[in-house]
Amino acid sequence: MTIRRVGAYAVLAVSTALAGAAQAQVSDDVVKIGILNDQSGVYADFGGLSSYEAAKMAVEDFGGMVLDKPVELVTADHQNKADVASNIARQWYDVDQVDAIMELTTSSVALAVQGLSAEKNKITITTGAATTTLTGEQCTPLGFHWVYDTHALAVGTGGALVEQGGDTWFFLTADYAFGYSLEDQTSTFVKEKGGQILGSVRHPLATNDYSSFLLQAQASGAKVIGLANAGLDTANAIKQASEFGIVQGGQRLAALLFTLAEVHGLGLEAAQGLTLTEGFYWDRTDESREWSKRFYDRTGKMPNMIHAGTYSAVMQYLKAVKEAGTDETDAVAAKLHEMPVNDIFAKNGKVGANGRMIYDMYLMEVKKPTDSQGPWDYYNVLATIPGDEAFIAPADSGCPLVQ
């Protein structure tokens, strides 16, 4: 287990009229946030230490202090293991007096830490995990889901792609619960939009040879081959699809969980024509370009939605502490539910009663190498998916907190 600490950042004075009251309402004279994620495994590029760097940027941009008290970050590698993550979180809460934990890549980790945090009366803001269960059956008053989820990916890459003409589908699906869920949810939206499912094939987790599966997909004649998998499974399937000339032959690849970091790792030659959904693209607005350039200067890479979302989550948490006038958990959680989200990541975002932050998502297509203007110029934005369409309405989420 690796734990890194960063001390208090530079001082930003708060109104002296409020200083005395604020000092009395910040526990332990410090506001402490933990960034807990995969820093050495298959999702290290997906979030990893770059998410931690984004969190540091948020603290610095906020001024390093809130309510006249310093903000401190700690981070650790959970190794994609729920028990490891829970042990770290317990130590952070019981010994290190951490106030909130964020990022939480991997759904099993996020669910375990969110449940523990509810017991400990602490806030979690998940930016790296996919499951809708976080804001569904296992929602808590103190748990927030900030970036993407399986529903939004299915709506974006499934439903929206049908509207772009991709009305027949064949799935390559990882043979475990995550893959089944992605295929099932995406199929629902494809059918709702008038599309057809021509077939599917399941592959073992972490397989190396996709040739037989890709040949079945190619032979189906489907306009879209949906990759209901993640991480190295998706990357390897895309590499081998490129060798088969599937995109060049007129079929589209739809990666149901893929980000800019993985596209960069593959390269445009292999990833060209790929369709995917993200909640952030660095080259979409002047504001996103300016922030992403600062992120690049620190990390050597452009951010994906996990990195930008982690920045947003830390920034919004600090705003909520300031608005509440305390770091007391229930008061801060109430402010997180009330306050709109307006930053480099989301515009007019809103948090539902189930803790789901609702904001616009984007359907992307990876450019051909000849169309790219240079490094990291990878996406064409095909469509904007309004937040109310991308995410499950709180009333329909299955969250017992929602009346």
mmCIF file of C-alpha atoms in Angstrom:
data_model
loop_
_atom_site.group_PDB
_atom_site.id
_atom_site.type_symbol
_atom_site.label_atom_id
_atom_site.label_comp_id
_atom_site.label_asym_id
_atom_site.label_seq_id
_atom_site.Cartn_x
_atom_site.Cartn_y
_atom_site.Cartn_z
ATOM 1 C CA MET A 1 0.000 0.000 0.000
ATOM 2 C CA THR A 2 1.434 3.350 -1.054
ATOM 3 C CA ILE A 3 0.259 6.519 0.661
ATOM 4 C CA ARG A 4 1.421 9.969 -0.365
ATOM 5 C CA ARG A 5 0.726 13.174 1.490
ATOM 6 C CA VAL A 6 0.774 16.797 0.465
ATOM 7 C CA GLY A 7 0.892 19.462 3.146
ATOM 8 C CA ALA A 8 -1.120 22.627 3.320
ATOM 9 C CA TYR A 9 -1.019 24.824 0.279
ATOM 10 C CA ALA A 10 -0.394 28.551 0.111
ATOM 11 C CA VAL A 11 -2.529 30.790 2.260
ATOM 12 C CA LEU A 12 -5.495 32.707 0.923
ATOM 13 C CA ALA A 13 -6.970 35.087 3.504
ATOM 14 C CA VAL A 14 -10.689 34.890 4.169
ATOM 15 C CA SER A 15 -12.817 37.780 5.341
ATOM 16 C CA THR A 16 -11.623 38.725 8.813
ATOM 17 C CA ALA A 17 -15.195 39.308 9.873
ATOM 18 C CA LEU A 18 -15.906 35.588 9.406
ATOM 19 C CA ALA A 19 -12.553 34.213 10.513
ATOM 20 C CA GLY A 20 -13.352 33.741 14.187
ATOM 21 C CA ALA A 21 -16.589 31.884 13.551
ATOM 22 C CA ALA A 22 -15.031 29.783 10.789
ATOM 23 C CA GLN A 23 -12.108 28.714 12.944
ATOM 24 C CA ALA A 24 -14.503 27.332 15.516
ATOM 25 C CA GLN A 25 -16.288 25.182 12.925
ATOM 26 C CA VAL A 26 -13.450 23.402 11.121
ATOM 27 C CA SER A 27 -12.634 20.102 12.798
ATOM 28 C CA ASP A 28 -8.994 19.489 13.691
ATOM 29 C CA ASP A 29 -8.029 22.858 12.180
ATOM 30 C CA VAL A 30 -7.675 21.314 8.710
ATOM 31 C CA VAL A 31 -9.935 20.189 5.860
ATOM 32 C CA LYS A 32 -8.526 16.888 4.610
ATOM 33 C CA ILE A 33 -9.484 15.109 1.367
ATOM 34 C CA GLY A 34 -8.390 11.639 0.247
ATOM 35 C CA ILE A 35 -7.919 10.620 -3.400
ATOM 36 C CA LEU A 36 -8.216 6.822 -3.486
ATOM 37 C CA ASN A 37 -7.767 5.016 -6.803
ATOM 38 C CA ASP A 38 -5.779 2.580 -8.958
ATOM 39 C CA GLN A 39 -2.228 3.915 -9.366
ATOM 40 C CA SER A 40 -0.405 0.800 -10.557
ATOM 41 C CA GLY A 41 -2.876 -1.447 -12.405
ATOM 42 C CA VAL A 42 -5.065 -1.498 -15.514
ATOM 43 C CA TYR A 43 -6.762 1.814 -14.638
ATOM 44 C CA ALA A 44 -3.610 3.771 -13.718
ATOM 45 C CA ASP A 45 -3.853 5.881 -16.900
ATOM 46 C CA PHE A 46 -7.640 6.083 -16.654
ATOM 47 C CA GLY A 47 -7.337 8.031 -13.373
ATOM 48 C CA GLY A 48 -4.328 7.240 -11.196
ATOM 49 C CA LEU A 49 -1.825 9.861 -10.121
ATOM 50 C CA SER A 50 -3.128 12.216 -12.803
ATOM 51 C CA SER A 51 -6.421 12.423 -10.890
ATOM 52 C CA TYR A 52 -4.404 13.271 -7.803
ATOM 53 C CA GLU A 53 -2.673 16.042 -9.765
ATOM 54 C CA ALA A 54 -6.077 17.373 -10.830
ATOM 55 C CA ALA A 55 -7.136 17.408 -7.187
ATOM 56 C CA LYS A 56 -4.006 19.376 -6.293
ATOM 57 C CA MET A 57 -4.881 21.894 -9.009
ATOM 58 C CA ALA A 58 -8.342 22.341 -7.502
ATOM 59 C CA VAL A 59 -6.929 22.997 -4.029
ATOM 60 C CA GLU A 60 -4.421 25.481 -5.424
ATOM 61 C CA ASP A 61 -7.033 27.241 -7.579
ATOM 62 C CA PHE A 62 -9.309 27.519 -4.544
ATOM 63 C CA GLY A 63 -6.479 29.237 -2.726
ATOM 64 C CA GLY A 64 -5.149 26.476 -0.506
ATOM 65 C CA MET A 65 -7.425 27.341 2.401
ATOM 66 C CA VAL A 66 -11.114 27.316 3.251
ATOM 67 C CA LEU A 67 -12.713 29.096 6.205
ATOM 68 C CA ASP A 68 -9.243 30.375 7.086
ATOM 69 C CA LYS A 69 -7.982 26.794 7.565
ATOM 70 C CA PRO A 70 -5.551 24.823 5.372
ATOM 71 C CA VAL A 71 -6.672 22.158 2.915
ATOM 72 C CA GLU A 72 -4.637 18.935 2.821
ATOM 73 C CA LEU A 73 -4.681 16.052 0.359
ATOM 74 C CA VAL A 74 -3.711 12.426 0.921
ATOM 75 C CA THR A 75 -3.681 9.692 -1.696
ATOM 76 C CA ALA A 76 -3.285 5.920 -1.922
ATOM 77 C CA ASP A 77 -3.398 3.013 -4.383
ATOM 78 C CA HIS A 78 -6.319 0.637 -3.704
ATOM 79 C CA GLN A 79 -5.010 -1.932 -6.232
ATOM 80 C CA ASN A 80 -8.589 -2.466 -7.505
ATOM 81 C CA LYS A 81 -9.362 -4.461 -4.358
ATOM 82 C CA ALA A 82 -12.403 -3.582 -2.258
ATOM 83 C CA ASP A 83 -10.865 -4.927 0.944
ATOM 84 C CA VAL A 84 -7.661 -2.937 0.468
ATOM 85 C CA ALA A 85 -9.682 0.190 -0.278
ATOM 86 C CA SER A 86 -11.860 -0.294 2.802
ATOM 87 C CA ASN A 87 -8.824 -0.738 5.044
ATOM 88 C CA ILE A 88 -7.229 2.442 3.718
ATOM 89 C CA ALA A 89 -10.482 4.379 4.093
ATOM 90 C CA ARG A 90 -10.933 3.129 7.648
ATOM 91 C CA GLN A 91 -7.421 4.243 8.571
ATOM 92 C CA TRP A 92 -7.959 7.611 6.941
ATOM 93 C CA TYR A 93 -11.152 8.174 8.912
ATOM 94 C CA ASP A 94 -10.144 6.687 12.260
ATOM 95 C CA VAL A 95 -6.497 7.745 12.440
ATOM 96 C CA ASP A 96 -5.784 10.440 9.871
ATOM 97 C CA GLN A 97 -9.057 12.367 10.294
ATOM 98 C CA VAL A 98 -9.861 12.574 6.580
ATOM 99 C CA ASP A 99 -13.126 14.421 5.906
ATOM 100 C CA ALA A 100 -14.021 13.087 2.440
ATOM 101 C CA ILE A 101 -12.800 10.505 -0.073
ATOM 102 C CA MET A 102 -12.966 10.942 -3.855
ATOM 103 C CA GLU A 103 -12.193 9.260 -7.209
ATOM 104 C CA LEU A 104 -12.723 5.569 -6.264
ATOM 105 C CA THR A 105 -12.058 3.904 -9.612
ATOM 106 C CA THR A 106 -13.641 0.419 -9.853
ATOM 107 C CA SER A 107 -17.292 -0.149 -8.949
ATOM 108 C CA SER A 108 -16.677 -2.738 -6.232
ATOM 109 C CA VAL A 109 -14.281 -0.343 -4.514
ATOM 110 C CA ALA A 110 -16.652 2.604 -4.810
ATOM 111 C CA LEU A 111 -19.579 0.646 -3.343
ATOM 112 C CA ALA A 112 -17.480 -0.650 -0.437
ATOM 113 C CA VAL A 113 -16.023 2.743 0.461
ATOM 114 C CA GLN A 114 -19.336 4.557 0.033
ATOM 115 C CA GLY A 115 -20.979 2.086 2.421
ATOM 116 C CA LEU A 116 -18.194 2.410 4.997
ATOM 117 C CA SER A 117 -18.284 6.194 4.694
ATOM 118 C CA ALA A 118 -21.999 6.261 5.446
ATOM 119 C CA GLU A 119 -21.291 4.320 8.652
ATOM 120 C CA LYS A 120 -18.513 6.745 9.573
ATOM 121 C CA ASN A 121 -20.635 9.803 8.634
ATOM 122 C CA LYS A 122 -18.218 10.878 5.887
ATOM 123 C CA ILE A 123 -18.723 12.115 2.324
ATOM 124 C CA THR A 124 -17.633 10.282 -0.829
ATOM 125 C CA ILE A 125 -17.646 11.750 -4.330
ATOM 126 C CA THR A 126 -17.084 9.005 -6.912
ATOM 127 C CA THR A 127 -15.527 10.131 -10.203
ATOM 128 C CA GLY A 128 -13.938 6.926 -11.483
ATOM 129 C CA ALA A 129 -16.520 4.119 -11.149
ATOM 130 C CA ALA A 130 -19.398 3.185 -13.445
ATOM 131 C CA THR A 131 -22.162 1.409 -11.562
ATOM 132 C CA THR A 132 -25.558 3.096 -11.236
ATOM 133 C CA THR A 133 -26.013 1.166 -7.976
ATOM 134 C CA LEU A 134 -24.094 3.959 -6.225
ATOM 135 C CA THR A 135 -27.074 6.248 -6.700
ATOM 136 C CA GLY A 136 -29.616 3.434 -6.962
ATOM 137 C CA GLU A 137 -30.272 0.639 -4.491
ATOM 138 C CA GLN A 138 -27.141 1.424 -2.447
ATOM 139 C CA CYS A 139 -27.419 5.210 -2.402
ATOM 140 C CA THR A 140 -26.616 7.047 0.820
ATOM 141 C CA PRO A 141 -27.261 10.629 1.999
ATOM 142 C CA LEU A 142 -23.495 11.248 1.903
ATOM 143 C CA GLY A 143 -22.591 9.505 -1.378
ATOM 144 C CA PHE A 144 -22.237 11.457 -4.634
ATOM 145 C CA HIS A 145 -21.574 10.192 -8.175
ATOM 146 C CA TRP A 146 -19.922 12.889 -10.255
ATOM 147 C CA VAL A 147 -18.769 11.823 -13.726
ATOM 148 C CA TYR A 148 -20.123 8.967 -15.884
ATOM 149 C CA ASP A 149 -22.139 5.812 -15.194
ATOM 150 C CA THR A 150 -23.249 2.789 -17.208
ATOM 151 C CA HIS A 151 -26.602 4.406 -18.009
ATOM 152 C CA ALA A 152 -25.008 7.533 -19.478
ATOM 153 C CA LEU A 153 -22.590 5.452 -21.556
ATOM 154 C CA ALA A 154 -25.461 3.349 -22.881
ATOM 155 C CA VAL A 155 -27.552 6.398 -23.760
ATOM 156 C CA GLY A 156 -24.635 8.176 -25.407
ATOM 157 C CA THR A 157 -22.916 5.426 -27.318
ATOM 158 C CA GLY A 158 -26.085 3.391 -27.830
ATOM 159 C CA GLY A 159 -29.090 5.633 -28.280
ATOM 160 C CA ALA A 160 -27.313 8.646 -29.748
ATOM 161 C CA LEU A 161 -25.312 6.542 -32.190
ATOM 162 C CA VAL A 162 -28.509 5.051 -33.598
ATOM 163 C CA GLU A 163 -29.626 8.590 -34.352
ATOM 164 C CA GLN A 164 -26.360 9.012 -36.270
ATOM 165 C CA GLY A 165 -27.322 6.064 -38.498
ATOM 166 C CA GLY A 166 -25.856 3.170 -36.519
ATOM 167 C CA ASP A 167 -29.098 1.190 -36.339
ATOM 168 C CA THR A 168 -27.820 -2.420 -36.384
ATOM 169 C CA TRP A 169 -25.551 -3.762 -33.617
ATOM 170 C CA PHE A 170 -23.446 -6.769 -32.687
ATOM 171 C CA PHE A 171 -21.794 -6.979 -29.230
ATOM 172 C CA LEU A 172 -18.430 -8.268 -28.064
ATOM 173 C CA THR A 173 -19.096 -8.659 -24.362
ATOM 174 C CA ALA A 174 -16.792 -9.421 -21.454
ATOM 175 C CA ASP A 175 -18.082 -12.561 -19.747
ATOM 176 C CA TYR A 176 -18.838 -11.110 -16.310
ATOM 177 C CA ALA A 177 -21.423 -8.878 -14.639
ATOM 178 C CA PHE A 178 -19.995 -5.548 -15.816
ATOM 179 C CA GLY A 179 -20.047 -6.648 -19.454
ATOM 180 C CA TYR A 180 -23.572 -8.047 -19.203
ATOM 181 C CA SER A 181 -24.818 -4.789 -17.699
ATOM 182 C CA LEU A 182 -23.218 -2.690 -20.430
ATOM 183 C CA GLU A 183 -24.652 -4.884 -23.182
ATOM 184 C CA ASP A 184 -28.105 -4.993 -21.606
ATOM 185 C CA GLN A 185 -28.396 -1.250 -20.984
ATOM 186 C CA THR A 186 -26.999 -0.341 -24.397
ATOM 187 C CA SER A 187 -29.323 -2.817 -26.143
ATOM 188 C CA THR A 188 -32.288 -1.185 -24.434
ATOM 189 C CA PHE A 189 -31.446 2.249 -25.818
ATOM 190 C CA VAL A 190 -30.597 0.937 -29.273
ATOM 191 C CA LYS A 191 -34.036 -0.696 -29.467
ATOM 192 C CA GLU A 192 -35.822 2.348 -28.034
ATOM 193 C CA LYS A 193 -34.349 4.429 -30.857
ATOM 194 C CA GLY A 194 -35.525 1.935 -33.471
ATOM 195 C CA GLY A 195 -32.300 -0.022 -33.863
ATOM 196 C CA GLN A 196 -31.809 -3.794 -34.009
ATOM 197 C CA ILE A 197 -29.500 -6.198 -32.186
ATOM 198 C CA LEU A 198 -28.149 -8.746 -34.673
ATOM 199 C CA GLY A 199 -26.267 -10.834 -32.140
ATOM 200 C CA SER A 200 -23.546 -10.982 -29.508
ATOM 201 C CA VAL A 201 -20.616 -13.076 -28.389
ATOM 202 C CA ARG A 202 -19.007 -13.278 -24.958
ATOM 203 C CA HIS A 203 -15.274 -13.427 -24.415
ATOM 204 C CA PRO A 204 -13.278 -14.364 -21.294
ATOM 205 C CA LEU A 205 -11.910 -11.590 -19.112
ATOM 206 C CA ALA A 206 -8.346 -10.607 -20.100
ATOM 207 C CA THR A 207 -8.302 -12.701 -23.270
ATOM 208 C CA ASN A 208 -5.494 -12.116 -25.771
ATOM 209 C CA ASP A 209 -7.019 -13.441 -28.990
ATOM 210 C CA TYR A 210 -10.189 -11.770 -30.299
ATOM 211 C CA SER A 211 -9.957 -13.088 -33.854
ATOM 212 C CA SER A 212 -12.877 -15.551 -33.695
ATOM 213 C CA PHE A 213 -15.100 -13.007 -31.916
ATOM 214 C CA LEU A 214 -14.249 -10.252 -34.393
ATOM 215 C CA LEU A 215 -14.885 -12.533 -37.360
ATOM 216 C CA GLN A 216 -18.381 -13.247 -36.023
ATOM 217 C CA ALA A 217 -19.011 -9.531 -35.591
ATOM 218 C CA GLN A 218 -17.704 -8.785 -39.071
ATOM 219 C CA ALA A 219 -19.828 -11.538 -40.621
ATOM 220 C CA SER A 220 -22.977 -10.214 -38.929
ATOM 221 C CA GLY A 221 -22.955 -7.173 -41.196
ATOM 222 C CA ALA A 222 -23.901 -4.944 -38.252
ATOM 223 C CA LYS A 223 -23.188 -1.271 -38.757
ATOM 224 C CA VAL A 224 -21.922 -1.010 -35.179
ATOM 225 C CA ILE A 225 -19.810 -3.443 -33.165
ATOM 226 C CA GLY A 226 -20.359 -2.636 -29.500
ATOM 227 C CA LEU A 227 -17.454 -3.393 -27.174
ATOM 228 C CA ALA A 228 -19.073 -4.166 -23.831
ATOM 229 C CA ASN A 229 -15.791 -4.452 -21.957
ATOM 230 C CA ALA A 230 -13.143 -2.151 -20.489
ATOM 231 C CA GLY A 231 -9.450 -1.491 -19.973
ATOM 232 C CA LEU A 232 -7.011 -3.793 -21.744
ATOM 233 C CA ASP A 233 -9.869 -5.948 -23.079
ATOM 234 C CA THR A 234 -11.197 -2.984 -25.048
ATOM 235 C CA ALA A 235 -7.751 -1.858 -26.167
ATOM 236 C CA ASN A 236 -6.755 -5.329 -27.397
ATOM 237 C CA ALA A 237 -10.069 -5.813 -29.218
ATOM 238 C CA ILE A 238 -9.612 -2.473 -30.991
ATOM 239 C CA LYS A 239 -6.023 -3.286 -31.988
ATOM 240 C CA GLN A 240 -7.070 -6.586 -33.534
ATOM 241 C CA ALA A 241 -10.116 -5.015 -35.209
ATOM 242 C CA SER A 242 -7.711 -2.618 -36.900
ATOM 243 C CA GLU A 243 -5.665 -5.565 -38.167
ATOM 244 C CA PHE A 244 -8.863 -7.060 -39.626
ATOM 245 C CA GLY A 245 -9.702 -3.754 -41.345
ATOM 246 C CA ILE A 246 -13.141 -3.654 -39.740
ATOM 247 C CA VAL A 247 -13.496 0.150 -39.623
ATOM 248 C CA GLN A 248 -11.962 0.500 -43.081
ATOM 249 C CA GLY A 249 -14.607 -1.985 -44.251
ATOM 250 C CA GLY A 250 -17.413 0.333 -43.197
ATOM 251 C CA GLN A 251 -18.373 -0.957 -39.756
ATOM 252 C CA ARG A 252 -18.147 1.244 -36.679
ATOM 253 C CA LEU A 253 -16.571 0.300 -33.366
ATOM 254 C CA ALA A 254 -18.387 1.605 -30.305
ATOM 255 C CA ALA A 255 -16.350 1.443 -27.096
ATOM 256 C CA LEU A 256 -18.788 1.560 -24.228
ATOM 257 C CA LEU A 257 -16.145 2.553 -21.664
ATOM 258 C CA PHE A 258 -13.100 4.260 -23.162
ATOM 259 C CA THR A 259 -11.459 7.642 -22.606
ATOM 260 C CA LEU A 260 -8.883 9.975 -24.129
ATOM 261 C CA ALA A 261 -6.114 8.310 -22.108
ATOM 262 C CA GLU A 262 -6.777 4.929 -23.705
ATOM 263 C CA VAL A 263 -7.093 6.459 -27.188
ATOM 264 C CA HIS A 264 -3.678 8.041 -26.701
ATOM 265 C CA GLY A 265 -2.249 4.709 -25.605
ATOM 266 C CA LEU A 266 -3.604 2.969 -28.708
ATOM 267 C CA GLY A 267 -2.730 5.682 -31.208
ATOM 268 C CA LEU A 268 -4.974 7.043 -33.955
ATOM 269 C CA GLU A 269 -3.994 4.385 -36.483
ATOM 270 C CA ALA A 270 -5.705 1.707 -34.393
ATOM 271 C CA ALA A 271 -8.380 3.861 -32.729
ATOM 272 C CA GLN A 272 -9.631 5.798 -35.792
ATOM 273 C CA GLY A 273 -13.376 5.666 -36.318
ATOM 274 C CA LEU A 274 -14.036 4.515 -32.761
ATOM 275 C CA THR A 275 -17.183 5.971 -31.206
ATOM 276 C CA LEU A 276 -17.380 6.589 -27.457
ATOM 277 C CA THR A 277 -18.983 8.799 -24.822
ATOM 278 C CA GLU A 278 -17.135 11.147 -22.472
ATOM 279 C CA GLY A 279 -18.254 13.928 -20.176
ATOM 280 C CA PHE A 280 -15.327 16.215 -21.013
ATOM 281 C CA TYR A 281 -13.060 17.011 -23.954
ATOM 282 C CA TRP A 282 -10.079 19.293 -23.514
ATOM 283 C CA ASP A 283 -10.435 20.983 -26.927
ATOM 284 C CA ARG A 284 -14.125 21.845 -26.762
ATOM 285 C CA THR A 285 -14.064 25.423 -25.361
ATOM 286 C CA ASP A 286 -11.537 28.163 -24.624
ATOM 287 C CA GLU A 287 -11.995 27.509 -20.900
ATOM 288 C CA SER A 288 -11.385 23.758 -21.212
ATOM 289 C CA ARG A 289 -8.323 24.382 -23.378
ATOM 290 C CA GLU A 290 -6.796 26.813 -20.879
ATOM 291 C CA TRP A 291 -7.299 24.464 -17.913
ATOM 292 C CA SER A 292 -6.145 21.418 -19.871
ATOM 293 C CA LYS A 293 -2.956 23.184 -20.956
ATOM 294 C CA ARG A 294 -2.120 23.759 -17.279
ATOM 295 C CA PHE A 295 -2.885 20.106 -16.553
ATOM 296 C CA TYR A 296 -0.643 19.066 -19.454
ATOM 297 C CA ASP A 297 2.231 21.185 -18.178
ATOM 298 C CA ARG A 298 2.080 19.246 -14.902
ATOM 299 C CA THR A 299 1.424 15.727 -16.174
ATOM 300 C CA GLY A 300 2.586 15.530 -19.786
ATOM 301 C CA LYS A 301 -0.884 14.463 -20.920
ATOM 302 C CA MET A 302 -4.248 15.993 -21.712
ATOM 303 C CA PRO A 303 -7.044 15.185 -19.238
ATOM 304 C CA ASN A 304 -9.910 12.791 -19.717
ATOM 305 C CA MET A 305 -13.293 13.059 -17.991
ATOM 306 C CA ILE A 306 -12.025 11.313 -14.833
ATOM 307 C CA HIS A 307 -9.238 13.835 -14.325
ATOM 308 C CA ALA A 308 -11.417 16.877 -15.023
ATOM 309 C CA GLY A 309 -14.242 15.400 -12.955
ATOM 310 C CA THR A 310 -11.952 14.910 -9.973
ATOM 311 C CA TYR A 311 -10.904 18.558 -10.208
ATOM 312 C CA SER A 312 -14.583 19.512 -10.245
ATOM 313 C CA ALA A 313 -15.463 17.274 -7.296
ATOM 314 C CA VAL A 314 -12.702 18.702 -5.081
ATOM 315 C CA MET A 315 -13.558 22.253 -6.092
ATOM 316 C CA GLN A 316 -17.273 21.776 -5.419
ATOM 317 C CA TYR A 317 -16.600 20.152 -2.047
ATOM 318 C CA LEU A 318 -14.494 23.147 -0.969
ATOM 319 C CA LYS A 319 -17.183 25.540 -2.202
ATOM 320 C CA ALA A 320 -19.728 23.603 -0.153
ATOM 321 C CA VAL A 321 -17.566 23.815 2.979
ATOM 322 C CA LYS A 322 -17.262 27.563 2.470
ATOM 323 C CA GLU A 323 -20.993 27.999 1.893
ATOM 324 C CA ALA A 324 -21.859 25.856 4.907
ATOM 325 C CA GLY A 325 -19.431 27.760 7.114
ATOM 326 C CA THR A 326 -18.210 24.432 8.504
ATOM 327 C CA ASP A 327 -16.742 21.096 7.457
ATOM 328 C CA GLU A 328 -19.419 19.247 9.430
ATOM 329 C CA THR A 329 -20.529 16.372 7.209
ATOM 330 C CA ASP A 330 -24.303 16.810 7.088
ATOM 331 C CA ALA A 331 -24.072 20.560 6.487
ATOM 332 C CA VAL A 332 -21.593 20.108 3.637
ATOM 333 C CA ALA A 333 -23.652 17.302 2.080
ATOM 334 C CA ALA A 334 -26.723 19.534 2.148
ATOM 335 C CA LYS A 335 -24.818 22.245 0.274
ATOM 336 C CA LEU A 336 -23.547 19.724 -2.285
ATOM 337 C CA HIS A 337 -27.162 18.768 -2.976
ATOM 338 C CA GLU A 338 -28.265 22.406 -3.248
ATOM 339 C CA MET A 339 -25.484 24.103 -5.207
ATOM 340 C CA PRO A 340 -25.332 24.145 -9.021
ATOM 341 C CA VAL A 341 -22.074 22.971 -10.602
ATOM 342 C CA ASN A 342 -20.377 25.493 -12.865
ATOM 343 C CA ASP A 343 -16.701 24.971 -13.601
ATOM 344 C CA ILE A 344 -14.352 23.703 -16.311
ATOM 345 C CA PHE A 345 -16.020 20.289 -16.175
ATOM 346 C CA ALA A 346 -19.759 20.951 -16.042
ATOM 347 C CA LYS A 347 -22.081 23.857 -16.783
ATOM 348 C CA ASN A 348 -25.373 24.119 -14.919
ATOM 349 C CA GLY A 349 -24.839 20.718 -13.361
ATOM 350 C CA LYS A 350 -27.325 19.723 -10.685
ATOM 351 C CA VAL A 351 -27.212 17.100 -7.951
ATOM 352 C CA GLY A 352 -30.273 14.912 -7.504
ATOM 353 C CA ALA A 353 -31.698 13.662 -4.233
ATOM 354 C CA ASN A 354 -29.918 10.353 -4.890
ATOM 355 C CA GLY A 355 -26.500 12.040 -5.142
ATOM 356 C CA ARG A 356 -26.192 11.772 -8.943
ATOM 357 C CA MET A 357 -24.669 14.900 -10.535
ATOM 358 C CA ILE A 358 -26.519 15.508 -13.782
ATOM 359 C CA TYR A 359 -24.740 17.310 -16.628
ATOM 360 C CA ASP A 360 -24.299 17.057 -20.401
ATOM 361 C CA MET A 361 -22.324 14.187 -21.955
ATOM 362 C CA TYR A 362 -20.774 14.056 -25.435
ATOM 363 C CA LEU A 363 -20.762 11.455 -28.197
ATOM 364 C CA MET A 364 -17.271 11.406 -29.744
ATOM 365 C CA GLU A 365 -15.697 9.878 -32.824
ATOM 366 C CA VAL A 366 -11.945 9.310 -32.944
ATOM 367 C CA LYS A 367 -10.361 11.117 -35.885
ATOM 368 C CA LYS A 368 -8.412 9.553 -38.698
ATOM 369 C CA PRO A 369 -4.664 10.224 -38.449
ATOM 370 C CA THR A 370 -4.881 12.440 -41.530
ATOM 371 C CA ASP A 371 -7.552 14.621 -39.898
ATOM 372 C CA SER A 372 -5.661 15.236 -36.656
ATOM 373 C CA GLN A 373 -3.891 18.575 -36.353
ATOM 374 C CA GLY A 374 -1.366 17.274 -33.840
ATOM 375 C CA PRO A 375 -0.872 15.419 -30.548
ATOM 376 C CA TRP A 376 -4.070 14.992 -28.500
ATOM 377 C CA ASP A 377 -6.294 16.332 -31.328
ATOM 378 C CA TYR A 378 -8.238 13.080 -31.286
ATOM 379 C CA TYR A 379 -12.012 13.682 -31.215
ATOM 380 C CA ASN A 380 -14.820 14.993 -33.337
ATOM 381 C CA VAL A 381 -17.839 15.821 -31.163
ATOM 382 C CA LEU A 382 -20.796 14.145 -32.903
ATOM 383 C CA ALA A 383 -23.566 15.075 -30.480
ATOM 384 C CA THR A 384 -24.355 16.549 -27.085
ATOM 385 C CA ILE A 385 -26.490 14.336 -24.855
ATOM 386 C CA PRO A 386 -28.445 16.540 -22.405
ATOM 387 C CA GLY A 387 -27.922 15.542 -18.792
ATOM 388 C CA ASP A 388 -31.593 14.771 -18.187
ATOM 389 C CA GLU A 389 -31.393 12.215 -21.008
ATOM 390 C CA ALA A 390 -27.974 10.842 -20.129
ATOM 391 C CA PHE A 391 -28.698 10.022 -16.494
ATOM 392 C CA ILE A 392 -31.498 8.178 -14.721
ATOM 393 C CA ALA A 393 -34.002 10.538 -13.111
ATOM 394 C CA PRO A 394 -33.589 10.328 -9.308
ATOM 395 C CA ALA A 395 -37.224 9.244 -8.950
ATOM 396 C CA ASP A 396 -36.549 6.272 -11.248
ATOM 397 C CA SER A 397 -33.164 5.316 -9.824
ATOM 398 C CA GLY A 398 -34.313 2.884 -7.164
ATOM 399 C CA CYS A 399 -32.682 4.992 -4.463
ATOM 400 C CA PRO A 400 -34.708 4.563 -1.228
ATOM 401 C CA LEU A 401 -33.929 8.159 -0.234
ATOM 402 C CA VAL A 402 -36.003 9.524 -3.121
ATOM 403 C CA GLN A 403 -39.714 9.823 -2.416
#
